Amino acid sequence: MTSRSPNNRSDLDRRQFLSRLTFALGGAVSMSLTSAVSAGMFTATNLDPGKLHIFTKDQLTLFGDMAQTLIPRTETPGARDVNAHFLADELVANWMTKEESVRFISAFQQLMDSIHKKYGKTFSALSQKDKTTVLDHLGKEMKKNKGYHVYSDIREMTIFGYYTSEIGASEELIFDPVPGPYQGCVDLSTVGKTYAL
């Protein structure tokens, strides 16, 4: 076993984090999130809806409600509770390329409009059952679609925002700043949960 400097250790943690995030997302992580992780971007720096980077207030609300439906409040807080929607605003504005950002905002606005047209109300005003139906439909569309689908970005940023938050890392996952010796293979039942980095 080789010793590592603090900087190398930090790089290893990021690689491990990306590996786990890739697993959670089913195999792919965008370059935007890879860049954000490499730069140490894990939480939103702005929590003021009056100072959004790129979202409108309606888009922020929609993202927050979709995030909360994807990762709802249970015995631990949900994705909106940990401000995953504010982090998404920063990721779209500062970590996506200009082309990716324009594509996401356009598709996200179209999604918001199509939900309103179909249901006659906003996503936020839907029942929990209808919210789940909308996300299930989007998930099925995404799997059939070989090209870009906005739901892929929504899901990715929600999971990233949740599991990089203090609550996601310390309450949903196990956080141990001094984890002890490396053990390559352990039975999950002996540790109980996945560890945060």
mmCIF file of C-alpha atoms in Angstrom:
data_model
loop_
_atom_site.group_PDB
_atom_site.id
_atom_site.type_symbol
_atom_site.label_atom_id
_atom_site.label_comp_id
_atom_site.label_asym_id
_atom_site.label_seq_id
_atom_site.Cartn_x
_atom_site.Cartn_y
_atom_site.Cartn_z
ATOM 1 C CA MET A 1 0.000 0.000 0.000
ATOM 2 C CA THR A 2 1.408 3.371 -1.011
ATOM 3 C CA SER A 3 1.043 6.522 1.008
ATOM 4 C CA ARG A 4 -0.794 9.428 -0.554
ATOM 5 C CA SER A 5 -0.435 13.154 -0.151
ATOM 6 C CA PRO A 6 -3.542 15.085 0.909
ATOM 7 C CA ASN A 7 -3.960 16.309 -2.685
ATOM 8 C CA ASN A 8 -3.818 12.791 -4.122
ATOM 9 C CA ARG A 9 -6.206 11.647 -1.447
ATOM 10 C CA SER A 10 -8.635 14.399 -2.488
ATOM 11 C CA ASP A 11 -8.404 13.318 -6.148
ATOM 12 C CA LEU A 12 -9.038 9.717 -5.137
ATOM 13 C CA ASP A 13 -12.115 10.753 -3.167
ATOM 14 C CA ARG A 14 -13.487 12.596 -6.189
ATOM 15 C CA ARG A 15 -12.891 9.588 -8.418
ATOM 16 C CA GLN A 16 -14.616 7.358 -5.920
ATOM 17 C CA PHE A 17 -17.474 9.826 -5.660
ATOM 18 C CA LEU A 18 -17.879 9.950 -9.455
ATOM 19 C CA SER A 19 -17.740 6.187 -9.620
ATOM 20 C CA ARG A 20 -20.530 5.884 -7.070
ATOM 21 C CA LEU A 21 -22.539 8.660 -8.721
ATOM 22 C CA THR A 22 -22.195 6.891 -12.069
ATOM 23 C CA PHE A 23 -23.464 3.699 -10.471
ATOM 24 C CA ALA A 24 -26.426 5.551 -8.916
ATOM 25 C CA LEU A 25 -27.329 7.115 -12.264
ATOM 26 C CA GLY A 26 -27.120 3.868 -14.151
ATOM 27 C CA GLY A 27 -23.860 4.291 -15.998
ATOM 28 C CA ALA A 28 -23.268 7.841 -17.193
ATOM 29 C CA VAL A 29 -22.266 11.139 -15.613
ATOM 30 C CA SER A 30 -22.147 14.305 -17.682
ATOM 31 C CA MET A 31 -18.953 16.237 -18.223
ATOM 32 C CA SER A 32 -20.618 19.176 -16.448
ATOM 33 C CA LEU A 33 -20.905 17.239 -13.198
ATOM 34 C CA THR A 34 -17.450 15.775 -13.639
ATOM 35 C CA SER A 35 -16.075 19.313 -13.976
ATOM 36 C CA ALA A 36 -18.098 20.540 -11.001
ATOM 37 C CA VAL A 37 -16.826 17.709 -8.784
ATOM 38 C CA SER A 38 -13.246 18.281 -9.917
ATOM 39 C CA ALA A 39 -13.574 21.925 -8.915
ATOM 40 C CA GLY A 40 -15.047 21.020 -5.521
ATOM 41 C CA MET A 41 -18.606 22.213 -6.305
ATOM 42 C CA PHE A 42 -20.896 20.250 -4.003
ATOM 43 C CA THR A 43 -23.427 22.693 -2.571
ATOM 44 C CA ALA A 44 -25.300 25.756 -3.753
ATOM 45 C CA THR A 45 -23.700 29.087 -2.917
ATOM 46 C CA ASN A 46 -26.926 31.048 -3.432
ATOM 47 C CA LEU A 47 -30.177 30.256 -1.611
ATOM 48 C CA ASP A 48 -31.947 33.522 -2.487
ATOM 49 C CA PRO A 49 -34.731 33.048 -5.086
ATOM 50 C CA GLY A 50 -34.347 36.739 -5.919
ATOM 51 C CA LYS A 51 -30.771 36.197 -7.121
ATOM 52 C CA LEU A 52 -31.050 33.169 -9.390
ATOM 53 C CA HIS A 53 -28.280 32.473 -11.887
ATOM 54 C CA ILE A 54 -30.342 31.253 -14.840
ATOM 55 C CA PHE A 55 -33.668 29.746 -13.678
ATOM 56 C CA THR A 56 -36.817 31.821 -13.461
ATOM 57 C CA LYS A 57 -38.674 31.533 -10.156
ATOM 58 C CA ASP A 58 -41.201 29.203 -11.850
ATOM 59 C CA GLN A 59 -38.393 26.988 -13.161
ATOM 60 C CA LEU A 60 -36.789 26.899 -9.711
ATOM 61 C CA THR A 61 -40.120 25.856 -8.192
ATOM 62 C CA LEU A 62 -40.655 23.172 -10.843
ATOM 63 C CA PHE A 63 -37.157 21.769 -10.383
ATOM 64 C CA GLY A 64 -37.540 21.773 -6.605
ATOM 65 C CA ASP A 65 -40.881 19.956 -6.753
ATOM 66 C CA MET A 66 -39.593 17.395 -9.247
ATOM 67 C CA ALA A 67 -36.497 16.845 -7.107
ATOM 68 C CA GLN A 68 -38.671 16.404 -4.006
ATOM 69 C CA THR A 69 -40.808 13.864 -5.887
ATOM 70 C CA LEU A 70 -37.699 11.962 -6.996
ATOM 71 C CA ILE A 71 -36.186 11.968 -3.493
ATOM 72 C CA PRO A 72 -39.102 12.673 -1.119
ATOM 73 C CA ARG A 73 -38.952 13.562 2.555
ATOM 74 C CA THR A 74 -39.144 10.404 4.643
ATOM 75 C CA GLU A 75 -37.319 9.933 7.954
ATOM 76 C CA THR A 76 -34.664 12.093 6.283
ATOM 77 C CA PRO A 77 -35.177 15.372 4.376
ATOM 78 C CA GLY A 78 -35.921 15.261 0.641
ATOM 79 C CA ALA A 79 -34.005 16.743 -2.305
ATOM 80 C CA ARG A 80 -35.777 20.137 -2.216
ATOM 81 C CA ASP A 81 -35.199 20.296 1.542
ATOM 82 C CA VAL A 82 -31.431 20.191 0.908
ATOM 83 C CA ASN A 83 -31.666 22.853 -1.847
ATOM 84 C CA ALA A 84 -30.873 20.581 -4.793
ATOM 85 C CA HIS A 85 -32.878 22.998 -6.972
ATOM 86 C CA PHE A 86 -30.598 25.933 -6.089
ATOM 87 C CA LEU A 87 -27.564 23.797 -6.890
ATOM 88 C CA ALA A 88 -29.147 22.869 -10.254
ATOM 89 C CA ASP A 89 -29.543 26.589 -11.020
ATOM 90 C CA GLU A 90 -25.805 27.036 -10.472
ATOM 91 C CA LEU A 91 -24.831 23.897 -12.385
ATOM 92 C CA VAL A 92 -26.878 24.913 -15.438
ATOM 93 C CA ALA A 93 -25.544 28.477 -15.342
ATOM 94 C CA ASN A 94 -21.904 27.847 -14.458
ATOM 95 C CA TRP A 95 -20.955 24.255 -15.237
ATOM 96 C CA MET A 96 -22.831 23.369 -18.403
ATOM 97 C CA THR A 97 -21.449 24.615 -21.690
ATOM 98 C CA LYS A 98 -23.426 27.429 -23.294
ATOM 99 C CA GLU A 99 -24.932 24.939 -25.746
ATOM 100 C CA GLU A 100 -25.902 22.509 -22.963
ATOM 101 C CA SER A 101 -27.353 25.313 -20.880
ATOM 102 C CA VAL A 102 -29.502 26.665 -23.734
ATOM 103 C CA ARG A 103 -30.661 23.135 -24.600
ATOM 104 C CA PHE A 104 -31.590 22.361 -20.983
ATOM 105 C CA ILE A 105 -33.456 25.623 -20.357
ATOM 106 C CA SER A 106 -35.376 25.291 -23.636
ATOM 107 C CA ALA A 107 -36.337 21.646 -22.959
ATOM 108 C CA PHE A 108 -37.161 22.390 -19.315
ATOM 109 C CA GLN A 109 -39.458 25.256 -20.314
ATOM 110 C CA GLN A 110 -41.138 23.021 -22.918
ATOM 111 C CA LEU A 111 -41.634 20.373 -20.239
ATOM 112 C CA MET A 112 -43.164 22.947 -17.882
ATOM 113 C CA ASP A 113 -45.504 24.146 -20.659
ATOM 114 C CA SER A 114 -46.519 20.612 -21.693
ATOM 115 C CA ILE A 115 -47.413 19.647 -18.113
ATOM 116 C CA HIS A 116 -49.557 22.769 -17.781
ATOM 117 C CA LYS A 117 -51.229 22.081 -21.134
ATOM 118 C CA LYS A 118 -51.971 18.430 -20.286
ATOM 119 C CA TYR A 119 -53.160 18.889 -16.698
ATOM 120 C CA GLY A 120 -54.376 22.497 -16.753
ATOM 121 C CA LYS A 121 -52.135 23.305 -13.771
ATOM 122 C CA THR A 122 -48.524 23.443 -12.784
ATOM 123 C CA PHE A 123 -46.554 20.378 -11.682
ATOM 124 C CA SER A 124 -46.523 21.803 -8.150
ATOM 125 C CA ALA A 125 -50.346 21.903 -8.070
ATOM 126 C CA LEU A 126 -50.692 18.243 -9.096
ATOM 127 C CA SER A 127 -51.548 15.512 -6.627
ATOM 128 C CA GLN A 128 -48.665 13.335 -5.457
ATOM 129 C CA LYS A 129 -50.052 10.515 -7.597
ATOM 130 C CA ASP A 130 -50.072 12.700 -10.735
ATOM 131 C CA LYS A 131 -46.552 13.974 -9.977
ATOM 132 C CA THR A 132 -45.338 10.389 -9.776
ATOM 133 C CA THR A 133 -47.203 9.541 -13.009
ATOM 134 C CA VAL A 134 -45.493 12.451 -14.797
ATOM 135 C CA LEU A 135 -42.033 11.366 -13.628
ATOM 136 C CA ASP A 136 -42.720 7.699 -14.470
ATOM 137 C CA HIS A 137 -43.758 8.776 -17.979
ATOM 138 C CA LEU A 138 -40.627 10.909 -18.343
ATOM 139 C CA GLY A 139 -38.486 7.989 -17.189
ATOM 140 C CA LYS A 140 -40.023 5.692 -19.805
ATOM 141 C CA GLU A 141 -39.571 8.341 -22.511
ATOM 142 C CA MET A 142 -35.953 8.788 -21.497
ATOM 143 C CA LYS A 143 -35.225 5.055 -21.750
ATOM 144 C CA LYS A 144 -36.785 4.849 -25.237
ATOM 145 C CA ASN A 145 -35.075 8.004 -26.466
ATOM 146 C CA LYS A 146 -31.567 7.456 -27.827
ATOM 147 C CA GLY A 147 -30.810 11.188 -27.915
ATOM 148 C CA TYR A 148 -30.989 13.951 -25.355
ATOM 149 C CA HIS A 149 -33.832 13.952 -22.811
ATOM 150 C CA VAL A 150 -34.227 16.718 -20.249
ATOM 151 C CA TYR A 151 -35.282 14.224 -17.567
ATOM 152 C CA SER A 152 -31.803 12.716 -17.632
ATOM 153 C CA ASP A 153 -30.321 16.079 -16.579
ATOM 154 C CA ILE A 154 -33.037 16.634 -13.956
ATOM 155 C CA ARG A 155 -32.395 13.228 -12.408
ATOM 156 C CA GLU A 156 -28.633 13.593 -12.527
ATOM 157 C CA MET A 157 -28.577 17.039 -10.904
ATOM 158 C CA THR A 158 -31.109 15.957 -8.257
ATOM 159 C CA ILE A 159 -29.109 12.902 -7.212
ATOM 160 C CA PHE A 160 -25.869 14.875 -7.318
ATOM 161 C CA GLY A 161 -27.357 17.738 -5.281
ATOM 162 C CA TYR A 162 -28.847 15.417 -2.708
ATOM 163 C CA TYR A 163 -25.908 13.138 -2.085
ATOM 164 C CA THR A 164 -23.359 15.949 -2.010
ATOM 165 C CA SER A 165 -25.396 17.861 0.598
ATOM 166 C CA GLU A 166 -24.462 17.543 4.254
ATOM 167 C CA ILE A 167 -27.777 15.874 5.056
ATOM 168 C CA GLY A 168 -27.596 13.475 2.101
ATOM 169 C CA ALA A 169 -24.031 12.524 2.943
ATOM 170 C CA SER A 170 -24.409 12.325 6.727
ATOM 171 C CA GLU A 171 -27.995 11.121 7.232
ATOM 172 C CA GLU A 172 -28.853 9.111 4.121
ATOM 173 C CA LEU A 173 -25.354 7.718 3.728
ATOM 174 C CA ILE A 174 -22.816 6.934 6.415
ATOM 175 C CA PHE A 175 -20.187 9.635 6.828
ATOM 176 C CA ASP A 176 -17.024 8.640 8.638
ATOM 177 C CA PRO A 177 -14.161 11.136 8.307
ATOM 178 C CA VAL A 178 -11.675 8.540 9.589
ATOM 179 C CA PRO A 179 -12.901 5.303 8.033
ATOM 180 C CA GLY A 180 -10.010 3.087 9.150
ATOM 181 C CA PRO A 181 -8.117 0.511 7.085
ATOM 182 C CA TYR A 182 -8.998 -0.334 3.508
ATOM 183 C CA GLN A 183 -11.160 -3.418 3.143
ATOM 184 C CA GLY A 184 -11.781 -4.327 -0.472
ATOM 185 C CA CYS A 185 -14.808 -6.516 0.081
ATOM 186 C CA VAL A 186 -17.206 -6.402 3.023
ATOM 187 C CA ASP A 187 -20.701 -7.748 3.480
ATOM 188 C CA LEU A 188 -23.194 -4.835 3.315
ATOM 189 C CA SER A 189 -25.072 -6.263 6.295
ATOM 190 C CA THR A 190 -22.003 -5.625 8.478
ATOM 191 C CA VAL A 191 -21.971 -1.873 7.664
ATOM 192 C CA GLY A 192 -25.671 -1.204 7.006
ATOM 193 C CA LYS A 193 -25.454 1.617 4.429
ATOM 194 C CA THR A 194 -23.312 2.988 1.627
ATOM 195 C CA TYR A 195 -20.620 5.375 2.829
ATOM 196 C CA ALA A 196 -20.399 9.046 1.862
ATOM 197 C CA LEU A 197 -17.043 10.534 0.896
#
